[in-house]
Tab-separated table of C-alpha atoms in Angstrom:
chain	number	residue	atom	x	y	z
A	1	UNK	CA	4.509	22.395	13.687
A	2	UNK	CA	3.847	20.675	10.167
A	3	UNK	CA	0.884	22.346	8.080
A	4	UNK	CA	-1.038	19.302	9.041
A	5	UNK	CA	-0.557	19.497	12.069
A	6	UNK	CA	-1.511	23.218	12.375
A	7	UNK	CA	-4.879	22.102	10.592
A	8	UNK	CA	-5.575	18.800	13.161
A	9	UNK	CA	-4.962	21.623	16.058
A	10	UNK	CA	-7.315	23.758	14.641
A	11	UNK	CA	-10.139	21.617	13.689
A	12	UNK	CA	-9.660	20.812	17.191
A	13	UNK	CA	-10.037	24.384	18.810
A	14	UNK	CA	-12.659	25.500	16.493
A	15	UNK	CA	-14.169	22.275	17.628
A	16	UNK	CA	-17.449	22.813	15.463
A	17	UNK	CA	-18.172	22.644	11.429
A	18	UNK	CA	-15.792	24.877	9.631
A	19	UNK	CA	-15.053	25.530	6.401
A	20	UNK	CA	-11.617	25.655	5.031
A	21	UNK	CA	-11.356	29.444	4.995
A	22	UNK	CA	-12.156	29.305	8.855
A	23	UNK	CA	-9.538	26.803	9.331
A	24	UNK	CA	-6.839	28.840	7.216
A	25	UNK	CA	-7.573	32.478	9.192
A	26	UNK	CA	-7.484	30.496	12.578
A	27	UNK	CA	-3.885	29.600	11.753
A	28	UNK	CA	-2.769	32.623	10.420
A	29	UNK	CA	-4.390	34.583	13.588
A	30	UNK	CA	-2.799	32.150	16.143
A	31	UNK	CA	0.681	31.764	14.033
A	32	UNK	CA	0.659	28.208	13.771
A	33	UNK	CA	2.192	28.131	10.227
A	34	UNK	CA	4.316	30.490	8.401
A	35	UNK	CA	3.114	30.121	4.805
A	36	UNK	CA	5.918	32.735	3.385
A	37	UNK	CA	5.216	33.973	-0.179
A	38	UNK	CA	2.959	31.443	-0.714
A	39	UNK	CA	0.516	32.875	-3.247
A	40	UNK	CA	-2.556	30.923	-2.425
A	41	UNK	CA	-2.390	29.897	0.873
A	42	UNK	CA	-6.053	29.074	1.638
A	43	UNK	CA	-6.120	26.867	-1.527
A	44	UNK	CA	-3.396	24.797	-0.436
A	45	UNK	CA	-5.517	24.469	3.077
A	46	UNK	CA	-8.577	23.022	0.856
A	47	UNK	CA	-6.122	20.909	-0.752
A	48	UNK	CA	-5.235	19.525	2.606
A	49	UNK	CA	-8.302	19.115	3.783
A	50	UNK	CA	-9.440	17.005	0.955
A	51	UNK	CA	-6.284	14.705	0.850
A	52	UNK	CA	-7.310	13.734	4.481
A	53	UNK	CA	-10.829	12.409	3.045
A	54	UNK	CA	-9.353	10.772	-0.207
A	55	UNK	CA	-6.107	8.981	1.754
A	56	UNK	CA	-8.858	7.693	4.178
A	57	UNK	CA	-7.417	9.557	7.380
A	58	UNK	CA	-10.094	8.706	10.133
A	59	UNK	CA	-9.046	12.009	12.139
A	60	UNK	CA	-10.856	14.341	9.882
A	61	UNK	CA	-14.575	13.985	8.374
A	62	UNK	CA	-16.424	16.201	6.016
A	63	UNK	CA	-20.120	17.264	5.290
A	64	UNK	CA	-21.754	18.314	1.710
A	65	UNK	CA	-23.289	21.377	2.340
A	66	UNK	CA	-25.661	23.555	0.096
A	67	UNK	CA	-23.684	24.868	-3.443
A	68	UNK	CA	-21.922	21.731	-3.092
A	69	UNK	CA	-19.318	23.081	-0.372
A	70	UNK	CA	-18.051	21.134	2.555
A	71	UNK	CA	-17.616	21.671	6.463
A	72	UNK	CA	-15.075	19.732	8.055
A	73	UNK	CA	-14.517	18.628	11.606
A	74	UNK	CA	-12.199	16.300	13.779
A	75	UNK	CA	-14.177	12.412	14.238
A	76	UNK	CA	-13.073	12.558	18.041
A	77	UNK	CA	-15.448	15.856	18.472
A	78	UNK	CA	-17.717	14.304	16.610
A	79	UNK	CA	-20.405	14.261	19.801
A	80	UNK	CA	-20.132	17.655	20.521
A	81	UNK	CA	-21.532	18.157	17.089
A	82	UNK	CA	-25.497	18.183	17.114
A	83	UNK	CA	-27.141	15.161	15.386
A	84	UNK	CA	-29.394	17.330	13.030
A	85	UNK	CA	-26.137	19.196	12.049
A	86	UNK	CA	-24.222	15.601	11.401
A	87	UNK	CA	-27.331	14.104	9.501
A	88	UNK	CA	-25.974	14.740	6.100
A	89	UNK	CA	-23.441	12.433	4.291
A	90	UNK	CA	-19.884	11.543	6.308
A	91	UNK	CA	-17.479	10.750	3.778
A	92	UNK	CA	-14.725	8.685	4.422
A	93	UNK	CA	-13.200	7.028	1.128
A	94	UNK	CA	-10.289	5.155	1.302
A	95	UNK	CA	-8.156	5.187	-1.215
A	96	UNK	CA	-5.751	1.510	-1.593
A	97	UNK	CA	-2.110	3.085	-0.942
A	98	UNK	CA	0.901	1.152	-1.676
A	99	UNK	CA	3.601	0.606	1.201
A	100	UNK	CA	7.570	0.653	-0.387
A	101	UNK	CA	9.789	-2.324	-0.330
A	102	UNK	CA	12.412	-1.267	2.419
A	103	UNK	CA	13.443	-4.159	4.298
A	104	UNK	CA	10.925	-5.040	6.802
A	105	UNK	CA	13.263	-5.480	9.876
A	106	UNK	CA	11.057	-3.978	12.036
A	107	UNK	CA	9.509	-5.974	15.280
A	108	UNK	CA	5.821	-7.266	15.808
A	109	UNK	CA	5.891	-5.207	19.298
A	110	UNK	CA	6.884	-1.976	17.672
A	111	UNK	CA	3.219	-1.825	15.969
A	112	UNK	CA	1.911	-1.764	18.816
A	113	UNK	CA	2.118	2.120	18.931
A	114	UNK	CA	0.030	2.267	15.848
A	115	UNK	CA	-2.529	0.665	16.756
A	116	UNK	CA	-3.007	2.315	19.901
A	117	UNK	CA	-3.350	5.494	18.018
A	118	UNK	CA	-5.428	4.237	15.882
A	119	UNK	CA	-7.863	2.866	18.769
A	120	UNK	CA	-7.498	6.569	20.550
A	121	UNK	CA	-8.811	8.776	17.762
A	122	UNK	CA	-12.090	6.227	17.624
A	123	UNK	CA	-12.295	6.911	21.607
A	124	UNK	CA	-10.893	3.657	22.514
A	125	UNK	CA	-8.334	2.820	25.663
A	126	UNK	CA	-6.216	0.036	24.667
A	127	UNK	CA	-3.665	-1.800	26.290
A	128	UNK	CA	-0.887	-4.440	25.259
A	129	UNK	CA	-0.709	-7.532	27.513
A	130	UNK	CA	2.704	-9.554	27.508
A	131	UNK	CA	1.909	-13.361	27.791
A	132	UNK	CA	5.390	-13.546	29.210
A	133	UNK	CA	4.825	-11.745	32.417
A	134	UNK	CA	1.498	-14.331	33.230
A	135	UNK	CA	1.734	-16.308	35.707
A	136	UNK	CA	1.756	-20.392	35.169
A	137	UNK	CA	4.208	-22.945	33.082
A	138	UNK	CA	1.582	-22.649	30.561
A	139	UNK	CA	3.898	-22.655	26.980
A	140	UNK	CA	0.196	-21.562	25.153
A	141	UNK	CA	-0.594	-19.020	27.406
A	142	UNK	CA	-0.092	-16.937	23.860
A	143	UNK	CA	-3.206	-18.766	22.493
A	144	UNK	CA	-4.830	-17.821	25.795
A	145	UNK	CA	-5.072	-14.066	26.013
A	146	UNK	CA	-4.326	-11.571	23.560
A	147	UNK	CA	-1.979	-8.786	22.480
A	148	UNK	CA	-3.436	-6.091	23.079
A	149	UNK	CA	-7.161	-5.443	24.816
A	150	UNK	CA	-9.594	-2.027	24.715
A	151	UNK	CA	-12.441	-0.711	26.119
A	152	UNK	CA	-14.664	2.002	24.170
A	153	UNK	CA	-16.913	3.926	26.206
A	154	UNK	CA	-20.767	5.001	25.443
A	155	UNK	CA	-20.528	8.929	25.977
A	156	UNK	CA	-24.096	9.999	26.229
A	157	UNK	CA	-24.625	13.725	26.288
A	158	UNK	CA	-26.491	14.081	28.937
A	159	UNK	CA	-26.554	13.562	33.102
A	160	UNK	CA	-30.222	12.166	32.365
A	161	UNK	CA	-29.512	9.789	29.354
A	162	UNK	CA	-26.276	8.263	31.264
A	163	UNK	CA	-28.028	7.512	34.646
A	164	UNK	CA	-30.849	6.283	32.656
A	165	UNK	CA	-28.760	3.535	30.652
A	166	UNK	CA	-26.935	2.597	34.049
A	167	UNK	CA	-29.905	2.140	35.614
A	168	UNK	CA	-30.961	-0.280	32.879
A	169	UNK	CA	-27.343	-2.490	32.425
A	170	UNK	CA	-24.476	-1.447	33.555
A	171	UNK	CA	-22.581	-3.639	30.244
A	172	UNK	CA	-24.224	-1.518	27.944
A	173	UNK	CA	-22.193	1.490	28.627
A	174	UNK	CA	-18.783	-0.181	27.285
A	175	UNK	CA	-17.581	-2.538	25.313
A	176	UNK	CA	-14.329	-4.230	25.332
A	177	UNK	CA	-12.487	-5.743	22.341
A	178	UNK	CA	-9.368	-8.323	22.087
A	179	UNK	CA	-6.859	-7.577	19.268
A	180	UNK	CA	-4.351	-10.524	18.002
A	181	UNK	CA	-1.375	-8.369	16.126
A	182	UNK	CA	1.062	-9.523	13.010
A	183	UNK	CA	4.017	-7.966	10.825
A	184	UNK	CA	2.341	-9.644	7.816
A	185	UNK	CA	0.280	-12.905	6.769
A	186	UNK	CA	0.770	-14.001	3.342
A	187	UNK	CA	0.074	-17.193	2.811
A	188	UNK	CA	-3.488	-19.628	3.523
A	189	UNK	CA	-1.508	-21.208	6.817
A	190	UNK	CA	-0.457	-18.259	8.356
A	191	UNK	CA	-3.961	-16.679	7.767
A	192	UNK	CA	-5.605	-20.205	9.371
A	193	UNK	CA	-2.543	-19.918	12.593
A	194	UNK	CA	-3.623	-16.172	13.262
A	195	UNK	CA	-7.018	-16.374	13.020
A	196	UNK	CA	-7.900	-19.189	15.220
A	197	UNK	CA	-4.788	-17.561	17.640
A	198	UNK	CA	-7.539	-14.575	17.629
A	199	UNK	CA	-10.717	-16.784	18.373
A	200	UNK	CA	-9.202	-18.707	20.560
A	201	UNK	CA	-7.908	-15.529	23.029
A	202	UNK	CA	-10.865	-13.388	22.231
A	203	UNK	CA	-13.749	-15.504	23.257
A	204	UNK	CA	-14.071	-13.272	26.507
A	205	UNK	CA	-14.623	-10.248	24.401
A	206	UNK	CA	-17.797	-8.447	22.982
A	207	UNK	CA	-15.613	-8.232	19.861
A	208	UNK	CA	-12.583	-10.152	18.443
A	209	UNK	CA	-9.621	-8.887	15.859
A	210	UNK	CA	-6.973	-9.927	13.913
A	211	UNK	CA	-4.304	-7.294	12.915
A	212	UNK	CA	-1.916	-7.001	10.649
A	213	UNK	CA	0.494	-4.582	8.754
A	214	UNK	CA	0.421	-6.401	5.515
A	215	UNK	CA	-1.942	-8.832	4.140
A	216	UNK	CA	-1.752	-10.625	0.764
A	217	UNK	CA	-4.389	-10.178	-1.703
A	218	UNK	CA	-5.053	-13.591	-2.791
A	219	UNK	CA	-6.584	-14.325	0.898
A	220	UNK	CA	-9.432	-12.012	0.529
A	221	UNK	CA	-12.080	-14.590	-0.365
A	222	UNK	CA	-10.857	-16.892	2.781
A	223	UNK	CA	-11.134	-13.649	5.532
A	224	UNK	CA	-14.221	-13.011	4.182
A	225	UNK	CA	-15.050	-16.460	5.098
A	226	UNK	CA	-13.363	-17.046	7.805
A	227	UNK	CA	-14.710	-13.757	9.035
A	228	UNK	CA	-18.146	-14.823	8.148
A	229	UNK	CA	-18.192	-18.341	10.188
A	230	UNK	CA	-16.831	-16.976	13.676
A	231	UNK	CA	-17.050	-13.584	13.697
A	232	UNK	CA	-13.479	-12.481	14.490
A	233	UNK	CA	-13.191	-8.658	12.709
A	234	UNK	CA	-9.937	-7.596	10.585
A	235	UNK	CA	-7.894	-4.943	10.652
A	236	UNK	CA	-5.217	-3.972	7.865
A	237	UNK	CA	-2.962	-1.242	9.977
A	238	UNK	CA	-1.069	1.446	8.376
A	239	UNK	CA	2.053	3.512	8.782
A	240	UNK	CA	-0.408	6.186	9.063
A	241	UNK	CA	-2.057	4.667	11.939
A	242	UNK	CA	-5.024	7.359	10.833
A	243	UNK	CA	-5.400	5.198	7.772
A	244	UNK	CA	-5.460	2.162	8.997
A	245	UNK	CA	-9.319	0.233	8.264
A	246	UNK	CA	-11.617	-2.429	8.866
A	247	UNK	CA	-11.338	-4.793	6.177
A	248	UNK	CA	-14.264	-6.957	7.801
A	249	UNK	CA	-16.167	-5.961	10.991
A	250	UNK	CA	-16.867	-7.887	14.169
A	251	UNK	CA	-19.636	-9.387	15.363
A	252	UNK	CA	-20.404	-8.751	18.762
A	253	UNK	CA	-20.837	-11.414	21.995
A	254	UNK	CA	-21.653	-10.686	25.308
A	255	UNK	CA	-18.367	-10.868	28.153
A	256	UNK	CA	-17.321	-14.259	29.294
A	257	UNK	CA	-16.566	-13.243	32.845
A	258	UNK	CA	-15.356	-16.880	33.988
A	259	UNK	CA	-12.097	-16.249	31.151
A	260	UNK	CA	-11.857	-12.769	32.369
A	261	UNK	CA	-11.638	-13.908	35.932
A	262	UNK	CA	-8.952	-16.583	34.790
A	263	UNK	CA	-6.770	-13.864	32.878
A	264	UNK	CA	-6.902	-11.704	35.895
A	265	UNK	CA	-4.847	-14.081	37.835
A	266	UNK	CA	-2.718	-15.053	34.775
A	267	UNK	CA	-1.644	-11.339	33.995
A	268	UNK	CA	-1.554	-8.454	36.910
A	269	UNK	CA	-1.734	-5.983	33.759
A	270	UNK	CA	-5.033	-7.627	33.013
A	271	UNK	CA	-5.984	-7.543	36.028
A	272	UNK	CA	-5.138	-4.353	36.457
A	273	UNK	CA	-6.613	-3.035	33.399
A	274	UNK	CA	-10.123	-4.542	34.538
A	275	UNK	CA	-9.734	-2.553	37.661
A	276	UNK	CA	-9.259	0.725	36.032
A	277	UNK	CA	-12.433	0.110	33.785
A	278	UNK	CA	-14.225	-1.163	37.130
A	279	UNK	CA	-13.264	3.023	38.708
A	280	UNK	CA	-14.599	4.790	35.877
A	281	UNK	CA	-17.867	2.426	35.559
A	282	UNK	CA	-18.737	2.436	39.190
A	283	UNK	CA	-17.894	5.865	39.614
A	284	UNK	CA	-20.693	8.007	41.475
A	285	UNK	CA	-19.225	11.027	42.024
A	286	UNK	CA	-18.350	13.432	39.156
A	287	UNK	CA	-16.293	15.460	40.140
A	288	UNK	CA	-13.664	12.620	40.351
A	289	UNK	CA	-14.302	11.597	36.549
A	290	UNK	CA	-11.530	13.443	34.764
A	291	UNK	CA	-9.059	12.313	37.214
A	292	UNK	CA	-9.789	8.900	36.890
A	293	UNK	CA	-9.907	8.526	33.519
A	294	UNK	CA	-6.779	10.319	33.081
A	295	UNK	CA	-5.502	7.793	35.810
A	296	UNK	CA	-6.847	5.178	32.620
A	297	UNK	CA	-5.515	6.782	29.535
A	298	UNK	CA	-1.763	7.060	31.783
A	299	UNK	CA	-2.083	3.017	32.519
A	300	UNK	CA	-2.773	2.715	29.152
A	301	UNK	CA	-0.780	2.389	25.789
A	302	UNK	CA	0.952	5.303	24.759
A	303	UNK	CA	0.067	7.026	21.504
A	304	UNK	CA	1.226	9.585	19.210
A	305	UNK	CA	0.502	13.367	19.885
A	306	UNK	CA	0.790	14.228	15.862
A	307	UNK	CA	2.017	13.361	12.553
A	308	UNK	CA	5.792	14.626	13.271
A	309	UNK	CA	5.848	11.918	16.157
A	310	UNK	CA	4.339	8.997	13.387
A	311	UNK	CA	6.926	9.686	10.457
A	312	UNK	CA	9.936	10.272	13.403
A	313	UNK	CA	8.721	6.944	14.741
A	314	UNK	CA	8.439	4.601	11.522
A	315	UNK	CA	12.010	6.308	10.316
A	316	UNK	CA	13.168	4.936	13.527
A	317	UNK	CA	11.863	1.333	13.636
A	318	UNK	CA	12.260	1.088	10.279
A	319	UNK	CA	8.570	0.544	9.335
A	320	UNK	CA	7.610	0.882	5.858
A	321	UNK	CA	5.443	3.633	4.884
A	322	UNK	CA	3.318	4.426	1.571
A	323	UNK	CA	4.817	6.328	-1.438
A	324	UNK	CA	4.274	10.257	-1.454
């Protein structure tokens, strides 16, 4: 495995706050990385460390700690982590990257991946939806539902605290989002066309997104608008699906089960999708959990295991990715 990769896998077995001295002896004790006659080894695990902060990688966080040290740990452990521990700064600055000119010959389905990764390390299930296979001689039906759809759970701690929120409404312990995905939009009319694709095939959604790989510059002033008047969030993604961010959030709505009924007998993935997330969230016995939501994550969108699989992936579809 890549050095990076060694760190992700330890972050993830240490599965606490670490420093990077922790982080460094737990690879060298399990053998994940051969650092050779490298003279400062630890130092170049800092390093690491810190680059995942300043390129904006959502996998890893960090905490200031006293003498102006830091503790790291992995954002999908993040609730195993005590709330008092957590309650000093998270930093996560981004840092604006820029992607090389090869030939963008790549297709709008081969993104897909990304953003399913992406979803997964914020604890979101996501699944694309091909207006193709629906049902109907409907020639908008691409206006109708959308690319891809998720569901994010609530994981509450404890037995208590998650009977007591069921008890109280069911809908509060999920939310589902609709994403609407493009290569690029660079001009005022392709911006408008997207957008208003997304609003019109989210509205069943507690939250609505455009996506795209590339966006120009000059439109920030009209997404923020736009964003501002209906609520549909955006999402610049990135060759380091890790990397990818929120340029403007979404606003939440409650579900619009009439259009969720209707897409269920337009699209048997839909409709199958819903049924999954009906298992987990009628589920009574838990013992059967895991099993279940395995059964979800398999029906679900695949996504990449580590950063080896990403750069493989991108080399292979061609997808531009940012300068060293």
């Amino acid at each position: 495995m890549t050095i990076k990769e060694a760190i992700l896998k330890s972050l993830d077995e240490i599965n606490n706050l670490t420093t990077y001295m922790d982080v460094y002896n737990h690879i060298v004790k399990n053998n994940y990385y051969d650092f050779g006659t490298a003279k400062t080894p630890a130092s170049t695990i800092s390093a690491l460390l810190g680059d995942f902060i300043r390129n904006g990688d959502t996998r890893v966080k960090r905490i200031k700690q006293e003498g102006g040290t830091y503790a790291y740990y992995l954002t999908k452990n993040e609730q195993n982590i005590g709330i008092d521990v957590l309650s000093g700064e998270t930093e996560t600055k981004i840092t604006k990257v820029t992607k090389t000119t090869k030939t963008k010959i790549f297709e709008e389905r081969d993104l897909h991946k990304l953003l399913s990764s992406y979803l997964k390390n914020s604890g979101t299930y996501s699944k694309t939806i091909f207006h193709e296979q629906s049902n109907g001689k409907d020639n908008n039906q691409i206006w109708t539902h959308p690319d891809m759809v998720g569901i994010k759970f609530l994981n509450l701690q404890t037995k208590a605290s998650q009977n007591f929120l069921k008890s109280i409404n069911r809908v509060d312990t999920f939310k589902m989002s609709s994403y609407e995905l493009k290569k690029e939009i660079n001009s005022d009319s392709e911006l408008k066309k997207a957008f208003f694709q997304a609003v019109s095939n989210s509205s069943w959604a507690n939250y609505g997104y455009l996506v795209a790989f590339e966006f120009s510059d000059s439109l920030n002033e009209e997404m923020a608008r736009l964003n501002q008047s209906f609520g549909i969030g955006i999402i610049e993604l990135n060759s380091n699906p890790y990397q990818s961010k929120i340029l403007f959030p979404a606003t939440y709505r409650d579900l619009d089960f009439k259009t969720i009924d209707k897409l269920c007998k337009m699209n048997s993935e839909f409709n199958k999708f819903i049924e999954q997330t009906e298992k987990l969230l009628t589920l009574t016995d838990e013992r059967y959990y895991k099993s279940i939501e395995k059964e979800l994550d398999e029906f679900c969108d695949d996504y990449f295991a580590n950063d080896t699989e990403v750069e493989k992936y991108c080399n292979d579809k061609n997808i531009p990715t940012e300068q060293e």
